[in-house]
């Protein structure tokens, strides 16, 4: 049974508190928070003023996905804003080892994210330090895109790397997750599933979360 992290990117921002309360009352495990800077990805989402209000209402851990360049500048503030998981992109960090250590020193779980084009082998010398690896199953920047199938093979490769390095990380998958492909992902070894459009775009978001949880 995977942890389910609904992505607020697909929530109704005009009714954010309502959607947060829905997640609070649901079987979801984490809130997935997508922060985009318009530089690392071709979209801008939201920053601290909104996160402050999310935190006020959210009753589950905040899983913060930073799609920003030079995330080191803001790690401390994200932690102060309640982030319990902070994930940074391999592609955005020149000194990833230092960034991962900085996140852990702040007392958060440190996640490393790979874009669809980045092979799992890039994690060879960082996996021992990370708490979580998130595999993007879409090119980051937007909700509601279609799932890139090669992600399944990357979950398998990640499990092989973990076994070879005798270490364990949470395996999270982000992008294009649906009720249809979720069983393939958990079957391959994914432990945390992010779902944005599949949840908030459905007629019964809490029911969809419950259905994802049952798979
Ligand atoms: C994409 C974001 C995802 C997105 C997932 O850049 O990182 O978290 O919200 O949304 P869906 O599930 O709609 O693909
Ligand atoms: Zn995300």
Short mmCIF file of C-alpha atoms and ligand atoms in Angstrom, two decimals:
data_model
loop_
_atom_site.label_atom_id
_atom_site.label_comp_id
_atom_site.label_asym_id
_atom_site.label_seq_id
_atom_site.Cartn_x
_atom_site.Cartn_y
_atom_site.Cartn_z
CA UNK A 1 0.00 0.00 0.00
CA UNK A 2 1.59 3.25 -1.17
CA UNK A 3 1.54 6.62 0.52
CA UNK A 4 -0.65 9.02 -1.46
CA UNK A 5 0.39 12.63 -1.89
CA UNK A 6 -2.25 14.73 -3.65
CA UNK A 7 -0.65 17.65 -5.51
CA UNK A 8 -2.25 20.96 -4.62
CA UNK A 9 -1.16 22.29 -8.02
CA UNK A 10 -4.42 20.91 -9.38
CA UNK A 11 -6.54 22.18 -6.47
CA UNK A 12 -8.95 25.08 -6.88
CA UNK A 13 -6.81 28.01 -5.72
CA UNK A 14 -9.95 30.05 -5.23
CA UNK A 15 -11.07 27.46 -2.70
CA UNK A 16 -7.76 26.30 -1.37
CA UNK A 17 -8.87 25.91 2.23
CA UNK A 18 -11.80 23.74 1.13
CA UNK A 19 -9.53 21.51 -0.92
CA UNK A 20 -6.98 21.27 1.91
CA UNK A 21 -9.75 20.23 4.32
CA UNK A 22 -10.82 17.57 1.82
CA UNK A 23 -7.29 16.15 1.86
CA UNK A 24 -7.17 16.40 5.68
CA UNK A 25 -10.33 14.33 5.93
CA UNK A 26 -9.25 11.85 3.25
CA UNK A 27 -7.00 8.80 3.37
CA UNK A 28 -4.13 10.80 1.83
CA UNK A 29 -0.78 10.70 3.61
CA UNK A 30 1.08 13.84 2.50
CA UNK A 31 0.36 17.14 0.77
CA UNK A 32 2.50 17.49 -2.36
CA UNK A 33 3.53 21.11 -2.83
CA UNK A 34 4.90 22.12 -6.25
CA UNK A 35 7.08 25.21 -6.21
CA UNK A 36 8.08 26.54 -9.66
CA UNK A 37 10.24 29.54 -10.44
CA UNK A 38 9.64 30.10 -14.16
CA UNK A 39 13.37 29.46 -14.79
CA UNK A 40 14.00 25.79 -14.04
CA UNK A 41 10.56 24.98 -15.46
CA UNK A 42 8.42 26.99 -17.90
CA UNK A 43 5.77 27.85 -15.32
CA UNK A 44 5.40 29.76 -12.05
CA UNK A 45 3.24 28.30 -9.28
CA UNK A 46 3.36 29.84 -5.81
CA UNK A 47 5.77 30.72 -3.03
CA UNK A 48 5.92 31.55 0.66
CA UNK A 49 2.81 33.75 1.02
CA UNK A 50 0.63 30.89 -0.23
CA UNK A 51 2.59 28.19 1.55
CA UNK A 52 2.03 30.04 4.81
CA UNK A 53 -1.72 29.62 4.39
CA UNK A 54 -1.43 26.01 3.22
CA UNK A 55 0.49 25.23 6.37
CA UNK A 56 -2.11 26.90 8.57
CA UNK A 57 -4.78 24.45 7.42
CA UNK A 58 -2.87 21.31 6.41
CA UNK A 59 -2.88 18.51 9.00
CA UNK A 60 -0.56 16.15 7.16
CA UNK A 61 3.15 16.39 6.25
CA UNK A 62 4.12 18.83 3.52
CA UNK A 63 6.10 17.16 0.74
CA UNK A 64 7.73 20.12 -0.99
CA UNK A 65 8.97 19.64 -4.56
CA UNK A 66 11.31 22.47 -5.54
CA UNK A 67 11.41 23.10 -9.27
CA UNK A 68 13.71 26.06 -8.86
CA UNK A 69 17.31 26.89 -9.68
CA UNK A 70 19.73 27.28 -6.79
CA UNK A 71 17.36 25.87 -4.15
CA UNK A 72 20.03 26.24 -1.43
CA UNK A 73 19.06 29.89 -1.03
CA UNK A 74 15.58 28.95 0.22
CA UNK A 75 15.92 25.64 2.07
CA UNK A 76 15.79 27.20 5.50
CA UNK A 77 12.66 29.19 4.69
CA UNK A 78 10.87 26.14 3.31
CA UNK A 79 11.70 24.27 6.48
CA UNK A 80 10.43 27.23 8.55
CA UNK A 81 7.25 27.06 6.50
CA UNK A 82 6.67 23.49 7.64
CA UNK A 83 8.25 21.37 4.90
CA UNK A 84 8.89 17.87 6.23
CA UNK A 85 10.16 16.51 2.94
CA UNK A 86 12.22 18.80 0.70
CA UNK A 87 13.04 17.45 -2.75
CA UNK A 88 15.45 19.12 -5.15
CA UNK A 89 16.23 18.29 -8.76
CA UNK A 90 19.47 16.59 -9.69
CA UNK A 91 19.40 18.84 -12.76
CA UNK A 92 19.18 22.04 -10.69
CA UNK A 93 21.95 21.42 -8.15
CA UNK A 94 25.61 21.89 -8.94
CA UNK A 95 26.62 20.75 -5.45
CA UNK A 96 23.91 18.21 -4.80
CA UNK A 97 25.76 16.47 -1.97
CA UNK A 98 26.00 19.74 -0.07
CA UNK A 99 22.33 20.52 -0.73
CA UNK A 100 21.20 17.10 0.52
CA UNK A 101 23.26 17.48 3.69
CA UNK A 102 21.82 20.97 4.25
CA UNK A 103 18.24 19.63 4.01
CA UNK A 104 18.98 16.86 6.50
CA UNK A 105 20.65 19.30 8.87
CA UNK A 106 17.43 21.30 8.89
CA UNK A 107 15.62 18.19 10.12
CA UNK A 108 13.66 17.46 6.93
CA UNK A 109 13.78 14.36 4.75
CA UNK A 110 16.00 15.00 1.73
CA UNK A 111 14.64 14.02 -1.66
CA UNK A 112 16.47 13.94 -4.99
CA UNK A 113 14.35 14.27 -8.13
CA UNK A 114 15.21 12.98 -11.60
CA UNK A 115 13.65 14.40 -14.75
CA UNK A 116 12.43 11.86 -17.33
CA UNK A 117 15.65 12.14 -19.36
CA UNK A 118 17.98 11.60 -16.39
CA UNK A 119 19.04 7.97 -15.83
CA UNK A 120 18.98 6.37 -12.40
CA UNK A 121 22.72 5.72 -12.74
CA UNK A 122 23.29 9.42 -11.97
CA UNK A 123 22.36 8.62 -8.37
CA UNK A 124 25.29 6.22 -7.95
CA UNK A 125 27.17 8.54 -5.58
CA UNK A 126 24.31 10.33 -3.85
CA UNK A 127 21.81 7.59 -3.08
CA UNK A 128 23.48 6.75 0.24
CA UNK A 129 22.86 10.30 1.41
CA UNK A 130 19.28 10.77 0.22
CA UNK A 131 16.16 9.80 2.17
CA UNK A 132 13.91 9.75 -0.89
CA UNK A 133 14.22 9.62 -4.66
CA UNK A 134 11.43 11.01 -6.77
CA UNK A 135 11.15 9.94 -10.39
CA UNK A 136 9.37 12.39 -12.67
CA UNK A 137 6.98 10.61 -14.99
CA UNK A 138 6.29 13.86 -16.89
CA UNK A 139 8.45 16.84 -17.77
CA UNK A 140 7.91 19.07 -14.74
CA UNK A 141 6.03 22.34 -14.98
CA UNK A 142 2.39 21.42 -15.40
CA UNK A 143 -0.29 19.20 -13.95
CA UNK A 144 -2.45 16.92 -16.06
CA UNK A 145 0.18 15.63 -18.49
CA UNK A 146 0.42 12.05 -19.69
CA UNK A 147 2.51 9.45 -17.97
CA UNK A 148 5.86 8.55 -19.54
CA UNK A 149 6.01 4.75 -19.60
CA UNK A 150 9.78 4.41 -19.21
CA UNK A 151 9.34 5.45 -15.56
CA UNK A 152 8.41 1.87 -14.67
CA UNK A 153 11.83 0.61 -15.79
CA UNK A 154 13.46 3.40 -13.79
CA UNK A 155 11.75 2.20 -10.60
CA UNK A 156 13.23 -1.24 -11.21
CA UNK A 157 16.67 0.27 -11.90
CA UNK A 158 16.41 2.29 -8.68
CA UNK A 159 15.61 -0.82 -6.67
CA UNK A 160 18.64 -2.54 -8.21
CA UNK A 161 20.84 0.42 -7.34
CA UNK A 162 19.54 0.41 -3.75
CA UNK A 163 20.30 -3.30 -3.43
CA UNK A 164 23.78 -2.91 -4.88
CA UNK A 165 24.58 0.05 -2.63
CA UNK A 166 22.98 -1.67 0.38
CA UNK A 167 20.88 1.38 1.14
CA UNK A 168 17.20 2.27 1.11
CA UNK A 169 15.31 5.37 0.06
CA UNK A 170 11.62 6.09 -0.33
CA UNK A 171 10.67 5.75 -4.00
CA UNK A 172 8.20 8.43 -5.07
CA UNK A 173 6.68 8.90 -8.52
CA UNK A 174 5.35 12.25 -9.71
CA UNK A 175 3.36 13.06 -12.83
CA UNK A 176 0.61 11.44 -14.82
CA UNK A 177 -0.34 8.99 -12.05
CA UNK A 178 -3.84 7.57 -12.54
CA UNK A 179 -5.96 4.80 -11.10
CA UNK A 180 -5.01 2.79 -14.20
CA UNK A 181 -1.22 3.02 -13.94
CA UNK A 182 -0.90 3.17 -10.13
CA UNK A 183 -0.92 -0.65 -9.73
CA UNK A 184 1.99 -0.93 -12.19
CA UNK A 185 3.92 1.67 -10.21
CA UNK A 186 3.36 0.12 -6.80
CA UNK A 187 3.96 -3.33 -8.30
CA UNK A 188 7.36 -2.15 -9.54
CA UNK A 189 8.22 -0.76 -6.09
CA UNK A 190 6.94 2.83 -5.86
CA UNK A 191 6.11 3.71 -2.25
CA UNK A 192 4.78 7.24 -2.62
CA UNK A 193 2.44 8.31 -5.44
CA UNK A 194 1.81 11.95 -6.25
CA UNK A 195 -1.51 12.60 -7.95
CA UNK A 196 -2.79 15.98 -9.03
CA UNK A 197 -5.24 15.92 -11.87
CA UNK A 198 -6.34 12.34 -11.15
CA UNK A 199 -7.55 13.50 -7.73
CA UNK A 200 -8.72 17.09 -8.16
CA UNK A 201 -10.01 16.55 -11.69
CA UNK A 202 -12.22 13.67 -10.59
CA UNK A 203 -15.88 13.91 -9.60
CA UNK A 204 -15.10 12.50 -6.14
CA UNK A 205 -11.55 13.54 -5.09
CA UNK A 206 -11.70 11.87 -1.65
CA UNK A 207 -13.05 8.70 -3.26
CA UNK A 208 -10.21 8.73 -5.79
CA UNK A 209 -7.67 9.08 -2.98
CA UNK A 210 -9.30 6.13 -1.20
CA UNK A 211 -9.23 4.11 -4.42
CA UNK A 212 -5.52 4.89 -4.97
CA UNK A 213 -4.85 3.90 -1.39
CA UNK A 214 -6.53 0.52 -1.86
CA UNK A 215 -4.45 -0.51 -4.89
C1 LIG B 1 4.60 18.60 -12.31
C2 LIG B 1 4.42 18.51 -10.83
C3 LIG B 1 3.51 17.47 -10.40
C4 LIG B 1 2.11 17.67 -10.85
C5 LIG B 1 1.48 16.32 -10.94
O1 LIG B 1 5.53 19.56 -12.58
O2 LIG B 1 5.67 18.26 -10.19
O3 LIG B 1 3.55 17.28 -8.99
O4 LIG B 1 1.35 18.47 -9.99
O5 LIG B 1 0.26 16.49 -11.49
P1 LIG B 1 -0.49 15.35 -12.28
O6 LIG B 1 -0.74 14.24 -11.29
O7 LIG B 1 -1.72 16.04 -12.72
O8 LIG B 1 0.39 14.91 -13.40
ZN1 LIG B 2 5.61 17.64 -8.05
#
